[in-house]
Short mmCIF file of C-alpha atoms in Angstrom, two decimals:
data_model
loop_
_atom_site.label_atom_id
_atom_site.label_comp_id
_atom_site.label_asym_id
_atom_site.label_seq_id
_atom_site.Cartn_x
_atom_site.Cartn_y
_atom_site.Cartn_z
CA UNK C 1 114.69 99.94 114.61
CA UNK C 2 112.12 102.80 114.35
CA UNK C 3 112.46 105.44 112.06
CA UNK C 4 110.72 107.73 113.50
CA UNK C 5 113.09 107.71 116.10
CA UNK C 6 115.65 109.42 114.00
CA UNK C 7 115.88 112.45 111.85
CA UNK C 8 118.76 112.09 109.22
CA UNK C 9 121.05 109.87 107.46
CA UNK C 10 124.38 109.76 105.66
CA UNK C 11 124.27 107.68 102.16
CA UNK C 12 127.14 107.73 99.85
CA UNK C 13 129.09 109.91 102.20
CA UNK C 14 126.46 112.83 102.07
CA UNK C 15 123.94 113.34 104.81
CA UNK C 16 120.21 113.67 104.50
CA UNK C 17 120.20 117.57 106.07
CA UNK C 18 122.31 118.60 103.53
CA UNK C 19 119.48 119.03 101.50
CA UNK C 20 117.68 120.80 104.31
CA UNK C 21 115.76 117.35 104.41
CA UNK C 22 114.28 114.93 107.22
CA UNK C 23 113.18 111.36 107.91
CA UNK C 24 109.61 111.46 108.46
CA UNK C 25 106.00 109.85 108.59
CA UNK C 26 103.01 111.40 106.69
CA UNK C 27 99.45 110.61 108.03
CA UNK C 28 98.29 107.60 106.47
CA UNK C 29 100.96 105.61 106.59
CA UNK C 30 100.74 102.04 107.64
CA UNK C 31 102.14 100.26 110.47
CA UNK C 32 103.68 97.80 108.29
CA UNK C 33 105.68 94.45 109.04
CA UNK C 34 108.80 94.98 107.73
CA UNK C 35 111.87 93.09 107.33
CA UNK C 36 114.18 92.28 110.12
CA UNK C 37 116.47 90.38 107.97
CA UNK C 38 116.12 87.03 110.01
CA UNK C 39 114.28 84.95 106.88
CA UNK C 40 116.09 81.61 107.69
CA UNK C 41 115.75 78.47 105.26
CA UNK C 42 115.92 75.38 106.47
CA UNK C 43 116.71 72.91 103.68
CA UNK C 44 115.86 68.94 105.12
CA UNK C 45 116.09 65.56 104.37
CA UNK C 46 113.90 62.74 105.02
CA UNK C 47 115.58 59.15 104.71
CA UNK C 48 113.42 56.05 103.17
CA UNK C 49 110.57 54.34 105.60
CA UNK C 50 111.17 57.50 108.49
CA UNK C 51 109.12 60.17 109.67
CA UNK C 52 111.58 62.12 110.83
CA UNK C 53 113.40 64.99 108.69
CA UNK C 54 116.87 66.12 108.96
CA UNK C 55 118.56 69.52 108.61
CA UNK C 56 120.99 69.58 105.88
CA UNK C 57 121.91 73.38 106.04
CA UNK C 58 120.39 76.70 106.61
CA UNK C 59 120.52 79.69 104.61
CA UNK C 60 119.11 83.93 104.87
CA UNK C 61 116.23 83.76 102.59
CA UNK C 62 116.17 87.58 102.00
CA UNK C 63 118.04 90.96 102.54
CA UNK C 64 117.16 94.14 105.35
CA UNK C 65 114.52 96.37 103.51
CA UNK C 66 113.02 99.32 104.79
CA UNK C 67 110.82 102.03 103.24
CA UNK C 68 111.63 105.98 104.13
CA UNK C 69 109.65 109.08 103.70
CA UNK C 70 111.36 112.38 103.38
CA UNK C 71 110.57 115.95 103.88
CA UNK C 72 111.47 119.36 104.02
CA UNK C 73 112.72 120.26 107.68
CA UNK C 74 110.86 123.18 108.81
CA UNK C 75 113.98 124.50 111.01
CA UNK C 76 115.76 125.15 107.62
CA UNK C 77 112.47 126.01 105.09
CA UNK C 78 109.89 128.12 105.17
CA UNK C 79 108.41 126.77 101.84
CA UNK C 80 108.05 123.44 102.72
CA UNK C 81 106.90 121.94 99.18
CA UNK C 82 110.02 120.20 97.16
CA UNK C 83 110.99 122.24 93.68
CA UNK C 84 111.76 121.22 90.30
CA UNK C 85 115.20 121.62 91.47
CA UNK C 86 115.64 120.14 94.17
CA UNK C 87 113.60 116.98 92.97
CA UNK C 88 116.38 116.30 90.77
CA UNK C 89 119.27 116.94 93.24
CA UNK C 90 117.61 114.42 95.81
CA UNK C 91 117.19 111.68 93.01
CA UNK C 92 120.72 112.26 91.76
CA UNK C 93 121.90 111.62 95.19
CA UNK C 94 119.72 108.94 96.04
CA UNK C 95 118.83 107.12 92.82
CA UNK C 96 122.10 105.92 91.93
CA UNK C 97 123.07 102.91 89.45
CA UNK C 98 126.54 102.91 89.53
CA UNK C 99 126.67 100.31 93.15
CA UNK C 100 125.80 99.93 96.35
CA UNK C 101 126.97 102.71 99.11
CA UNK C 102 126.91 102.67 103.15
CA UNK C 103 123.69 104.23 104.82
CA UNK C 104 124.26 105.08 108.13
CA UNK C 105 121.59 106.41 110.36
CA UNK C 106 121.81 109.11 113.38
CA UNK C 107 120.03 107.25 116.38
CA UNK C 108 120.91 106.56 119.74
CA UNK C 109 122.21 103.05 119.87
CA UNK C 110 123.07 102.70 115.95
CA UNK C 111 126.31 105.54 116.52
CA UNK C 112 128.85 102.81 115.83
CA UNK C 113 126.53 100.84 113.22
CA UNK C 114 126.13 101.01 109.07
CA UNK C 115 124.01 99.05 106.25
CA UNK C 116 125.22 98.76 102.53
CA UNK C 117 122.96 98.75 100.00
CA UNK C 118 120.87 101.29 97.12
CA UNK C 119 117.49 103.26 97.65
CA UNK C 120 115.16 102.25 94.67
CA UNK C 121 111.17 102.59 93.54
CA UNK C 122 111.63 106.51 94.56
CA UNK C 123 108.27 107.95 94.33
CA UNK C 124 106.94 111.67 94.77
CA UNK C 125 104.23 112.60 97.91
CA UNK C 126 101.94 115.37 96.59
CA UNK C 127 99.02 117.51 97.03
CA UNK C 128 97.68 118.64 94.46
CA UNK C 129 100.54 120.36 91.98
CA UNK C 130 102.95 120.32 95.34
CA UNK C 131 105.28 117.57 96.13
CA UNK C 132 105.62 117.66 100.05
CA UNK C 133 107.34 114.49 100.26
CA UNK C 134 109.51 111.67 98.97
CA UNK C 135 108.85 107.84 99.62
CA UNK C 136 111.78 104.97 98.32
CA UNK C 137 112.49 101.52 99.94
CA UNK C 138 116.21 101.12 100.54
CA UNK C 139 117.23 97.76 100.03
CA UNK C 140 120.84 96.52 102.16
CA UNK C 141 123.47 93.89 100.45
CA UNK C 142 122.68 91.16 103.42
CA UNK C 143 120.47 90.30 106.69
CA UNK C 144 122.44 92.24 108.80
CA UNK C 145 124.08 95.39 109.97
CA UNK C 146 127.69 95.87 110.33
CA UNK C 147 129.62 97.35 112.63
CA UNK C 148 132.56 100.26 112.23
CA UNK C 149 135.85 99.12 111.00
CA UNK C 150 137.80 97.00 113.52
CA UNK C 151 141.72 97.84 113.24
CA UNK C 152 144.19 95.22 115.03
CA UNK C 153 148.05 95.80 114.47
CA UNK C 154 149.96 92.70 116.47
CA UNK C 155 153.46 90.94 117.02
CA UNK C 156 153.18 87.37 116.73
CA UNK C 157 155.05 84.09 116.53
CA UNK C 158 154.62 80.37 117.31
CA UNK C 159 155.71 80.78 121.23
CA UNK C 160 153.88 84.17 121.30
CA UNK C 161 150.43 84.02 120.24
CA UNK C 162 147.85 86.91 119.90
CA UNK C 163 144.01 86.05 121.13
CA UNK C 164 141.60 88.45 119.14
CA UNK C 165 137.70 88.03 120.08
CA UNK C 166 135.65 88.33 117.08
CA UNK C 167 132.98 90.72 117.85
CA UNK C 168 130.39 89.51 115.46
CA UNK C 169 127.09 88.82 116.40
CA UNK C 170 126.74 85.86 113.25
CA UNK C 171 128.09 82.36 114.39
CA UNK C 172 130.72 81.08 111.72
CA UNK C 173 133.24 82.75 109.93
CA UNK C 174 133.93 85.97 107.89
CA UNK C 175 137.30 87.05 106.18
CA UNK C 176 138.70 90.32 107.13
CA UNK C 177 138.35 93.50 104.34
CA UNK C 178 141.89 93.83 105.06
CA UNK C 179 144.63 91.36 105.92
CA UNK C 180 148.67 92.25 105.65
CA UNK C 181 151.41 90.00 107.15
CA UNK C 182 155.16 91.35 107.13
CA UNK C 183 157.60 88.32 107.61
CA UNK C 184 160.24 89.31 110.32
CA UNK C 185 162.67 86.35 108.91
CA UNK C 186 162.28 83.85 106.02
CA UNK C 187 160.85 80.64 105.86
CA UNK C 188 157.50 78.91 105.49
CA UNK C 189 154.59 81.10 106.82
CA UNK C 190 152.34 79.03 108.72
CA UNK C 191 149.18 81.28 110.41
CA UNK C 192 146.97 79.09 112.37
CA UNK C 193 143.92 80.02 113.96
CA UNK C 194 143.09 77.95 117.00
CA UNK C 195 139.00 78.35 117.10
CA UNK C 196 138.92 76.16 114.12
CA UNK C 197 142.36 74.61 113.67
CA UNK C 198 142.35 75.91 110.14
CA UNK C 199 146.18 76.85 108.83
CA UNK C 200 146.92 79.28 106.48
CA UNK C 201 150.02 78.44 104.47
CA UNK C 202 152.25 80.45 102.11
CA UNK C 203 155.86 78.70 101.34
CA UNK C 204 159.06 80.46 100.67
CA UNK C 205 158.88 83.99 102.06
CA UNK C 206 161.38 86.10 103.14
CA UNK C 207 162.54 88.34 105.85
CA UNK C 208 160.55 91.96 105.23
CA UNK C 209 158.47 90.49 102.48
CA UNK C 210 154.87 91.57 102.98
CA UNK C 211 152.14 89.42 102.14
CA UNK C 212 148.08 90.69 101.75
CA UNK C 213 145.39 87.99 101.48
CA UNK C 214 141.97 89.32 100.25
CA UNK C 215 139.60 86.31 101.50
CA UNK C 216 136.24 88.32 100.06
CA UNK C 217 137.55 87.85 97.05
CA UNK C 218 140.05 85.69 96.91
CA UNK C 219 143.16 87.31 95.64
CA UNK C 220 146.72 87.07 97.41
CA UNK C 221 149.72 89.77 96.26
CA UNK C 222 153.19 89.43 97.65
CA UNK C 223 155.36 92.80 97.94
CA UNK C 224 157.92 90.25 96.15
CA UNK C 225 156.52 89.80 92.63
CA UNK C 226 159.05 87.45 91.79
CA UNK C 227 157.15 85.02 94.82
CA UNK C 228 154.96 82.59 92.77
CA UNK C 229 152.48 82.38 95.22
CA UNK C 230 150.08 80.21 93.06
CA UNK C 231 152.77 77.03 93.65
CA UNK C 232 153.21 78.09 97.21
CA UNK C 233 149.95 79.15 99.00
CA UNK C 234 147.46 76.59 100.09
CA UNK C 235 144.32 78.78 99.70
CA UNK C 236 142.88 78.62 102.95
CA UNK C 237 142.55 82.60 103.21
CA UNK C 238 142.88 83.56 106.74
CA UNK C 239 139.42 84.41 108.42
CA UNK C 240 138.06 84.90 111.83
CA UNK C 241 135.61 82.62 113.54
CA UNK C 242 132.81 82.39 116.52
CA UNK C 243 130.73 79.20 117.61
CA UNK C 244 127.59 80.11 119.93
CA UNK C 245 129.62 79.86 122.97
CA UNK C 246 133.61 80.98 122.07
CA UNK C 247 134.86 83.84 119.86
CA UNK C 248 138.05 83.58 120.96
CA UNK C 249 140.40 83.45 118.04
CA UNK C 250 143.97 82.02 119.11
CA UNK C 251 146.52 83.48 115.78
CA UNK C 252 150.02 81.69 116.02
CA UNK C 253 152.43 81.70 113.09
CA UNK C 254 155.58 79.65 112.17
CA UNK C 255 157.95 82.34 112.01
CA UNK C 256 157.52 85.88 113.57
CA UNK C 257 155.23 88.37 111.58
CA UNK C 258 153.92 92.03 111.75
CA UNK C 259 150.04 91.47 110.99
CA UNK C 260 147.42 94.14 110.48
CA UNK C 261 143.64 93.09 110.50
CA UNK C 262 140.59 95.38 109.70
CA UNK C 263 137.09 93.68 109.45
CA UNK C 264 133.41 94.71 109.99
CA UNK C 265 131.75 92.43 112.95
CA UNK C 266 128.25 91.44 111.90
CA UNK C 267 125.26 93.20 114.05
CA UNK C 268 121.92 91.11 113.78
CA UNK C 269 119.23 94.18 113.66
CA UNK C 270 116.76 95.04 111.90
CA UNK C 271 116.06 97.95 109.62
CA UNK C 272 112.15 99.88 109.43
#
């Protein structure tokens, strides 16, 4: 993605222009390589007496990084050098400790698209006395983009399955942000997902009893807090999952459910 192809950009729920500010490039600056977030290592083996070495596993060797340049927008400034002031709103917005936030940037083709991650090594652009400029390298919480929430409300049962095609663009798996299943009668909850075979089980529920399953982090909570779930669950969190050539997900479950999904399908881009 080029940055000089857009103008603003929303971080921590506050947008770039509200500061009367714009992305920019100021004369000088390099036509850098810059990360595209697509580092792969490739850890291998090579058995006794052979030549030949064998893949073991792969992982991302580094995060998206960018570096942005900001400036006054002329449309909104006639002084176009940055004051004391507003130096010190622009670093209390952007040089935050406290965690990462979304950045999400206004250009054609990245509408529905958003990073996570914190702006660091913020560093002032001046001539002489003036500062014209701000330059800070943003650095995102993975090697990808993400997409807007994805929100999926479905009916389901063992003799009435639901097919949901995972939209990510990252072969494997990834566990929804949200996950909620109401049990329409008691029994053993069994939720299987066909594209791996991998069942999800939690034992003993009853009719209207709502069960949420937080695979990112690994926490399950039953709306009946007298369900021990920790004798009951088998701690396969639900998740959704793609091979190169299917991403259709097939959900049945052993006894009917009301399930709610929302998840964020990976987008392999770059950012800079």
């Amino acid at each position: 993605m080029n940055l000089d192809a857009a103008n603003d950009f929303m971080y921590a729920g506050e947008r770039l222009s509200d500061y009367q500010m714009m992305l920019c490039r100021f004369d000088g600056s390099s036509n850098e390589a810059i990360s595209a977030g697509s580092n792969l290592n490739f850890n291998t083996v090579r058995p006794v007496n052979s030549d030949r070495f064998f893949l073991v596993n792969t992982s991302y060797e580094e995060p998206l990084t960018a570096t942005f340049q900001i400036c006054k927008n002329r449309c909104y400034a006639s002084d176009i050098s940055i004051k004391p002031e507003e130096l010190s709103a622009m670093l209390r917005w952007l040089g935050r400790k406290d965690r990462y936030h979304k950045l999400k940037l206004y250009q054609a083709d990245y509408e529905e698209l958003f990073f996570i991650g914190s702006f660091h090594n913020i560093q002032e652009i001046k001539t002489g006395n003036s500062i014209h400029g701000l330059e800070m390298n943003f650095l995102s919480d993975s090697p990808y983009a993400y997409m807007d929430t994805v929100e999926l409300d479905f009916t389901v049962d063992r003799s009435n399955p639901h097919t949901i095609v995972n939209l990510s663009h990252e072969t494997g798996h990834l566990y929804p942000s949200v996950f909620t299943c109401k049990c329409l009668s008691s029994g053993n909850l069994q939720i299987t997902n066909s594209i791996e075979n991998r069942m999800t089980e939690i034992k003993n529920c009853v009719k209207d009893e709502i069960i949420t399953l937080q695979g990112q982090t690994k926490e399950i909570t039953s709306s009946k807090t007298d369900h021990m779930l920790y004798n009951d669950f088998n701690y396969n969190y639900f998740r959704l999952a793609n091979t190169y050539h299917n991403n259709i997900n097939t959900i049945t479950t052993s006894i009917p459910c009301e399930i709610h999904i929302e998840y964020n399908p990976i987008r392999k881009v770059g950012l800079g």
